[in-house]
Amino acid sequence: MPNNVKTNIVNMLFSERIKELRTINQMPQRYLAAALDIDTATYCKIERGERKAKKEQIVILSNLFHVAHEDLLTLWLADKVSDVIATDKSVAFDVLSLVRKGLKHER
């Protein structure tokens, strides 16, 4: 499987959600692209999971869609974590468990 196809499958959490929100809110892609100060083709790639949104764009999107910033940030971060551990699936669960334990201790 080519790397770009693998990336598309792994990174669908965030991209699927923003596409869903855009559809629900009946917003054209060009409107969101303009709000993010990017061209429409770049926005389309973000929505297809072929390109990553920048962290600062999460706030803009959450405001436009009237959803909690934390909800989109969670999906965006989950995609980033998936990217990092996707090539080491045999230990991915153990890695996530260790991270979760570490985060619990920091509370």
Coordinates of N, CA and C in Angstrom, one line a residue, residues 3-107:
N3 N 2.3 4.9 0.7 CA 2.3 5.7 1.9 C 1.2 6.7 2.0
N4 N 0.9 7.4 0.8 CA -0.2 8.4 0.8 C -1.5 7.8 1.1
V5 N -1.8 6.6 0.6 CA -3.1 5.9 0.8 C -3.2 5.5 2.3
K6 N -2.1 5.0 2.9 CA -2.1 4.7 4.3 C -2.4 5.9 5.2
T7 N -1.8 7.0 4.8 CA -2.0 8.3 5.5 C -3.5 8.7 5.4
N8 N -4.1 8.5 4.3 CA -5.5 8.9 4.1 C -6.4 8.1 5.1
I9 N -6.1 6.8 5.2 CA -6.9 5.9 6.1 C -6.8 6.3 7.5
V10 N -5.5 6.5 7.9 CA -5.2 6.8 9.3 C -5.8 8.1 9.8
N11 N -5.7 9.1 8.9 CA -6.0 10.5 9.3 C -7.5 10.9 9.0
M12 N -8.4 10.1 9.2 CA -9.8 10.4 8.8 C -10.6 11.0 10.0
L13 N -10.1 10.9 11.2 CA -10.9 11.4 12.3 C -11.2 12.9 12.1
F14 N -10.2 13.7 12.0 CA -10.3 15.1 11.9 C -11.0 15.5 10.6
S15 N -10.5 15.0 9.5 CA -10.9 15.4 8.2 C -12.4 15.0 8.0
E16 N -12.8 13.8 8.4 CA -14.2 13.4 8.3 C -15.1 14.4 9.1
R17 N -14.7 14.7 10.3 CA -15.5 15.6 11.1 C -15.7 17.0 10.5
I18 N -14.6 17.6 10.0 CA -14.8 18.9 9.4 C -15.6 18.9 8.1
K19 N -15.5 17.8 7.4 CA -16.3 17.6 6.2 C -17.8 17.5 6.6
E20 N -18.0 16.7 7.6 CA -19.4 16.5 8.2 C -20.0 17.9 8.7
L21 N -19.2 18.6 9.4 CA -19.6 19.9 9.9 C -19.9 20.9 8.8
R22 N -19.0 20.9 7.8 CA -19.2 21.8 6.6 C -20.5 21.5 5.9
T23 N -20.8 20.2 5.8 CA -22.0 19.7 5.1 C -23.2 20.1 5.9
I24 N -23.2 19.8 7.2 CA -24.3 20.2 8.0 C -24.6 21.7 8.0
N25 N -23.5 22.5 8.0 CA -23.7 23.9 8.0 C -23.8 24.5 6.7
Q26 N -23.8 23.7 5.7 CA -24.0 24.1 4.3 C -23.0 25.2 3.9
M27 N -21.8 25.0 4.2 CA -20.7 26.0 3.9 C -19.9 25.5 2.7
P28 N -19.7 26.3 1.7 CA -18.8 25.9 0.6 C -17.4 25.8 1.1
Q29 N -16.7 25.0 0.4 CA -15.2 24.8 0.8 C -14.5 26.1 0.6
R30 N -14.8 26.9 -0.5 CA -14.1 28.1 -0.7 C -14.3 29.1 0.4
Y31 N -15.5 29.1 1.1 CA -15.7 30.0 2.3 C -14.8 29.6 3.4
L32 N -14.6 28.3 3.7 CA -13.7 27.9 4.8 C -12.3 28.1 4.4
A33 N -11.9 27.9 3.1 CA -10.6 28.2 2.7 C -10.2 29.7 2.9
A34 N -11.2 30.5 2.5 CA -10.9 32.0 2.7 C -10.8 32.3 4.2
A35 N -11.6 31.7 5.0 CA -11.5 32.0 6.5 C -10.2 31.5 7.1
L36 N -9.6 30.5 6.5 CA -8.4 29.9 7.0 C -7.2 30.6 6.3
D37 N -7.5 31.5 5.3 CA -6.4 32.2 4.5 C -5.6 31.2 3.7
I38 N -6.2 30.2 3.1 CA -5.6 29.2 2.2 C -6.4 29.1 1.0
D39 N -5.8 28.5 -0.1 CA -6.6 28.4 -1.3 C -7.6 27.2 -1.1
T40 N -8.6 27.1 -2.0 CA -9.6 26.1 -1.9 C -9.0 24.7 -2.1
A41 N -8.0 24.5 -3.0 CA -7.4 23.2 -3.2 C -6.7 22.7 -2.0
T42 N -6.1 23.6 -1.2 CA -5.4 23.2 0.0 C -6.5 22.8 1.0
Y43 N -7.6 23.5 1.2 CA -8.6 23.1 2.1 C -9.2 21.8 1.7
C44 N -9.4 21.5 0.4 CA -9.9 20.2 0.0 C -9.0 19.1 0.4
K45 N -7.7 19.3 0.3 CA -6.7 18.3 0.7 C -6.8 18.1 2.2
I46 N -7.0 19.1 3.0 CA -7.2 18.9 4.5 C -8.4 18.1 4.7
E47 N -9.5 18.4 4.0 CA -10.8 17.6 4.2 C -10.7 16.2 3.8
R48 N -9.8 15.9 2.8 CA -9.6 14.5 2.3 C -8.6 13.8 3.1
G49 N -7.9 14.5 4.1 CA -6.9 13.8 4.9 C -5.5 13.8 4.2
E50 N -5.4 14.5 3.1 CA -4.1 14.4 2.4 C -3.1 15.5 2.8
R51 N -3.6 16.4 3.6 CA -2.8 17.5 4.2 C -3.2 17.8 5.6
K52 N -2.4 18.2 6.4 CA -2.7 18.5 7.8 C -3.1 19.9 8.0
A53 N -4.1 20.1 8.8 CA -4.5 21.5 9.2 C -3.5 21.9 10.3
K54 N -3.3 23.2 10.3 CA -2.4 23.8 11.3 C -3.1 23.9 12.6
K55 N -2.4 23.8 13.7 CA -3.1 23.9 15.0 C -3.9 25.2 15.2
E56 N -3.4 26.3 14.7 CA -4.1 27.6 14.9 C -5.3 27.6 14.0
Q57 N -5.4 26.8 13.1 CA -6.7 26.7 12.2 C -7.8 26.0 13.0
I58 N -7.5 25.2 14.0 CA -8.5 24.5 14.8 C -9.5 25.6 15.4
V59 N -8.9 26.6 16.0 CA -9.7 27.6 16.6 C -10.7 28.3 15.6
I60 N -10.2 28.6 14.5 CA -11.0 29.2 13.4 C -12.1 28.3 13.0
L61 N -11.8 27.1 12.8 CA -12.8 26.1 12.4 C -13.9 25.9 13.5
S62 N -13.4 25.8 14.7 CA -14.4 25.6 15.8 C -15.3 26.7 15.9
N63 N -14.8 28.0 15.7 CA -15.7 29.1 15.8 C -16.7 29.2 14.6
L64 N -16.2 28.8 13.4 CA -17.1 28.8 12.3 C -18.2 27.8 12.4
F65 N -17.8 26.6 12.9 CA -18.8 25.5 13.0 C -19.6 25.6 14.4
H66 N -19.2 26.5 15.2 CA -19.9 26.6 16.6 C -19.8 25.3 17.3
V67 N -18.6 24.7 17.4 CA -18.3 23.5 18.2 C -17.2 23.8 19.1
A68 N -17.1 23.0 20.2 CA -16.1 23.2 21.2 C -14.7 23.0 20.5
H69 N -13.8 24.0 20.8 CA -12.4 23.9 20.4 C -11.8 22.6 20.8
E70 N -12.1 22.1 22.0 CA -11.5 20.9 22.5 C -11.9 19.7 21.7
D71 N -13.1 19.7 21.1 CA -13.6 18.5 20.3 C -12.7 18.4 19.1
L72 N -12.5 19.5 18.3 CA -11.7 19.4 17.1 C -10.3 19.2 17.5
L73 N -9.8 19.8 18.5 CA -8.4 19.6 18.9 C -8.1 18.2 19.3
T74 N -9.0 17.5 19.9 CA -8.9 16.1 20.3 C -8.7 15.2 19.0
L75 N -9.6 15.5 18.0 CA -9.5 14.7 16.8 C -8.2 15.0 16.0
W76 N -7.8 16.3 16.0 CA -6.6 16.7 15.4 C -5.3 16.0 16.0
L77 N -5.3 16.0 17.3 CA -4.2 15.4 18.1 C -4.2 13.9 17.9
A78 N -5.4 13.3 17.9 CA -5.5 11.8 17.7 C -4.9 11.5 16.3
D79 N -5.2 12.3 15.3 CA -4.6 12.0 14.0 C -3.0 12.1 14.0
K80 N -2.5 13.1 14.8 CA -1.1 13.3 14.9 C -0.4 12.1 15.6
V81 N -1.1 11.6 16.7 CA -0.6 10.4 17.4 C -0.6 9.2 16.5
S82 N -1.7 9.1 15.7 CA -1.8 7.9 14.8 C -0.7 7.9 13.8
D83 N -0.4 9.1 13.3 CA 0.8 9.2 12.3 C 2.1 8.7 12.9
V84 N 2.3 9.1 14.2 CA 3.6 8.7 14.8 C 3.7 7.2 15.1
I85 N 2.6 6.6 15.5 CA 2.7 5.2 15.9 C 2.2 4.2 14.8
A86 N 1.7 4.7 13.7 CA 1.2 3.9 12.6 C 2.2 2.9 12.1
T87 N 3.4 3.3 12.0 CA 4.4 2.3 11.5 C 4.9 1.3 12.5
D88 N 4.5 1.4 13.7 CA 4.9 0.5 14.8 C 3.6 -0.1 15.5
K89 N 2.7 -0.6 14.7 CA 1.5 -1.1 15.2 C 1.6 -2.2 16.2
S90 N 2.7 -3.0 16.2 CA 2.8 -4.1 17.1 C 3.0 -3.6 18.6
V91 N 3.5 -2.3 18.7 CA 3.6 -1.8 20.1 C 2.7 -0.6 20.4
A92 N 1.9 -0.2 19.4 CA 1.1 1.0 19.5 C 0.2 1.0 20.8
F93 N -0.5 -0.1 21.0 CA -1.3 -0.2 22.2 C -0.6 0.0 23.5
D94 N 0.6 -0.6 23.6 CA 1.4 -0.5 24.8 C 1.9 1.0 24.9
V95 N 2.3 1.6 23.8 CA 2.7 3.0 23.9 C 1.6 3.9 24.4
L96 N 0.4 3.7 23.8 CA -0.7 4.5 24.3 C -1.1 4.3 25.7
S97 N -0.9 3.1 26.2 CA -1.2 2.8 27.6 C -0.2 3.5 28.5
L98 N 1.1 3.5 28.1 CA 2.1 4.2 28.9 C 1.8 5.7 28.9
V99 N 1.5 6.2 27.8 CA 1.2 7.7 27.7 C 0.0 8.0 28.6
R100 N -1.0 7.2 28.6 CA -2.2 7.4 29.4 C -1.8 7.4 30.9
K101 N -1.0 6.4 31.3 CA -0.6 6.3 32.7 C 0.2 7.5 33.1
G102 N 1.1 8.0 32.2 CA 1.9 9.2 32.5 C 1.0 10.4 32.7
L103 N 0.0 10.5 31.8 CA -0.9 11.7 31.9 C -1.7 11.7 33.2
K104 N -2.1 10.5 33.6 CA -2.9 10.3 34.9 C -2.1 10.8 36.1
H105 N -0.8 10.5 36.0 CA 0.1 10.9 37.2 C 0.3 12.4 37.2
E106 N 0.2 13.1 36.1 CA 0.4 14.5 36.0 C -0.8 15.3 36.5
R107 N -1.9 14.7 36.6 CA -3.1 15.4 37.1 C -3.0 15.9 38.4

